[in-house]
CSV table of C-alpha atoms and ligand atoms in Angstrom, one decimal:
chain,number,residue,atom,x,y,z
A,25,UNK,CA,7.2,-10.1,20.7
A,26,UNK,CA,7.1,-10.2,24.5
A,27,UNK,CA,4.2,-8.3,26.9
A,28,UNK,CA,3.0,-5.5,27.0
A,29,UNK,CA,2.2,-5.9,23.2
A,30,UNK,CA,-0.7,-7.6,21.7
A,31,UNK,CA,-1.0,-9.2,18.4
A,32,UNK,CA,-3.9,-7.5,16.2
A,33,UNK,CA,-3.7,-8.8,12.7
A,34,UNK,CA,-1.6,-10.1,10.2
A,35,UNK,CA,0.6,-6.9,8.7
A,36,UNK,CA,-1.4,-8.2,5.1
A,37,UNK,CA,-4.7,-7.9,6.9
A,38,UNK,CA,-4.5,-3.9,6.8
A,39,UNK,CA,-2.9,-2.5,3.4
A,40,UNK,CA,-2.1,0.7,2.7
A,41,UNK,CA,-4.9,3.1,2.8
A,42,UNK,CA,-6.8,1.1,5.0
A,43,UNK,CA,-7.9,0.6,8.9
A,44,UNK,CA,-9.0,-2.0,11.3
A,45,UNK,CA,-11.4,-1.8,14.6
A,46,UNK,CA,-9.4,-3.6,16.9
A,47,UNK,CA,-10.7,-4.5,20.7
A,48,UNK,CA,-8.3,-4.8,23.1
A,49,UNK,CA,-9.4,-5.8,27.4
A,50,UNK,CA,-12.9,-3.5,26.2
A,51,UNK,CA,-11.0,-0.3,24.7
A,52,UNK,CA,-11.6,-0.2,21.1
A,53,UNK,CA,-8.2,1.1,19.0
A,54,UNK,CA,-8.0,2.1,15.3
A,55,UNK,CA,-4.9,0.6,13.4
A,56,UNK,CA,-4.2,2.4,10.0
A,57,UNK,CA,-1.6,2.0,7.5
A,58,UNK,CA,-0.4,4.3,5.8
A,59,UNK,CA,2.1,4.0,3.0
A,60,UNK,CA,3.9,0.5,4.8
A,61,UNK,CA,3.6,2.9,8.4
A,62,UNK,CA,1.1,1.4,10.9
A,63,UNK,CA,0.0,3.9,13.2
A,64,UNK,CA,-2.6,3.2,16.8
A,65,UNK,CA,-4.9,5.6,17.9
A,66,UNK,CA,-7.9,4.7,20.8
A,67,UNK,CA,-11.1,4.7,18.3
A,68,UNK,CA,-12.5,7.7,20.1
A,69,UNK,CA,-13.1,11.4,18.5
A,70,UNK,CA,-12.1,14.0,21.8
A,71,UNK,CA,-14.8,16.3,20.4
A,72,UNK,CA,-17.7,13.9,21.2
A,73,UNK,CA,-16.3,10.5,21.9
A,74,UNK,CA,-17.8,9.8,18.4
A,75,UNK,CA,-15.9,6.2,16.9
A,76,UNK,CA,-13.1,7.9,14.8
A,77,UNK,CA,-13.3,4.0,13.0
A,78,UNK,CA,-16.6,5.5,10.9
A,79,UNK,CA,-14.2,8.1,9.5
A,80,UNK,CA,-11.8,7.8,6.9
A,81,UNK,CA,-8.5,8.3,6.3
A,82,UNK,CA,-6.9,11.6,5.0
A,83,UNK,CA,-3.3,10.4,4.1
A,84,UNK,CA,-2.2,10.4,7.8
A,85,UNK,CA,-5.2,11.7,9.3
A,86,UNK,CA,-8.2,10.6,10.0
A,87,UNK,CA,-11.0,12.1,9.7
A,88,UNK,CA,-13.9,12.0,12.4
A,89,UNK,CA,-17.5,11.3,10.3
A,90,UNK,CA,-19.3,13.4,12.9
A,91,UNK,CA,-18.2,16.8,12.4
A,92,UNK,CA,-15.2,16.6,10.1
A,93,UNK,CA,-12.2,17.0,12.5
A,94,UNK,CA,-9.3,15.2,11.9
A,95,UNK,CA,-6.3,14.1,13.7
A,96,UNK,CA,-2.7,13.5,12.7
A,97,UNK,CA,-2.4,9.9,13.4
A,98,UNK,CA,1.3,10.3,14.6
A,99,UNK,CA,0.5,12.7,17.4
A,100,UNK,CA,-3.0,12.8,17.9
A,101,UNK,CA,-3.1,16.4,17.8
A,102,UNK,CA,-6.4,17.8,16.2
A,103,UNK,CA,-6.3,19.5,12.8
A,104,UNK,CA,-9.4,20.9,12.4
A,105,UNK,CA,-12.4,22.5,14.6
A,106,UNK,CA,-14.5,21.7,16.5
A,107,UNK,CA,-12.3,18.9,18.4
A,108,UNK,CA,-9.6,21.0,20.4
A,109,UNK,CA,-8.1,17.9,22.3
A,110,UNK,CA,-5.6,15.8,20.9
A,111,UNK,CA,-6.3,11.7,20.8
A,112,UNK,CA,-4.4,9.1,22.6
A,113,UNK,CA,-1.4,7.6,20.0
A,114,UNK,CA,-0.6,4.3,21.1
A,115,UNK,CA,2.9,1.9,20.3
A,116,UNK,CA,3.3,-0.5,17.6
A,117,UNK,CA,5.7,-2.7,16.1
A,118,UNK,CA,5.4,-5.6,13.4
A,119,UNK,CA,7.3,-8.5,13.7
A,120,UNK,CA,6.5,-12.2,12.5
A,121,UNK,CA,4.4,-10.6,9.8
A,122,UNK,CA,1.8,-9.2,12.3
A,123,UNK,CA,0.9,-6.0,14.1
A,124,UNK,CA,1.9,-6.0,17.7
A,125,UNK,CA,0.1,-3.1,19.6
A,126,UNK,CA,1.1,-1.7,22.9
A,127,UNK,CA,-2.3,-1.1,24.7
A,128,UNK,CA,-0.1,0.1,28.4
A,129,UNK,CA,1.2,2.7,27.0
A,130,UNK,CA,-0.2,5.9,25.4
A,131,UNK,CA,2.5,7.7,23.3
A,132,UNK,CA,3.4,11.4,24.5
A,133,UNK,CA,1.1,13.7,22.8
A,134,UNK,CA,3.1,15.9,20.2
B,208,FES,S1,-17.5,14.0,17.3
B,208,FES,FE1,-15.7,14.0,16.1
B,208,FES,S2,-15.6,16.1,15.3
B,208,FES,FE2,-17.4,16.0,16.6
């Protein structure tokens, strides 16, 4: 997998259901699988720039632990009050049996 992506963990390090903190050049991202579909989001509630990796996971949401909003992880759009602002969605691909992020390039907001 060629630049701009960046390796961040073995697709059998994150199984489905789960998450992973992940660090990338200081910006923290949350990778999520959910059902065999990894998803990237930047690890940061819009309401309060609370860290969305203390929440859970809502099928493909997750759920900020703060105040309860959660976010579609395919479009970042929030799904619940208070947070009105949609997160940042982020590229991904696996290949060689790891998770390949793309940190350059936010994914259009849906
Ligand atoms: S900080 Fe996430 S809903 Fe308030």
């Amino acid at each position: 997998m060629d630049q701009p992506f960046v390796a961040v963990a073995a697709t059998d390090a994150i199984p489905p259901g789960k998450f992973i903190k992940v660090v990338i050049e200081d910006r923290p991202y949350l990778v999520a699988n959910v059902d065999g579909h990894f998803y990237a989001v930047e690890d940061r509630c819009s309401h309060e720039d609370y860290p969305l990796s203390y929440g859970c996971l809502d099928g493909d949401r997750i759920k900020c632990s703060l105040h309860g909003s959660r976010f579609s992880l395919a479009t970042g759009a929030p799904l619940d009050e208070p947070a009105d602002e949609p997160i940042r969605t982020y590229r991904l691909a696996v290949d060689e049996g790891r998770v390949w992020l793309d940190p350059s390039s936010p994914a259009e907001i849906g």
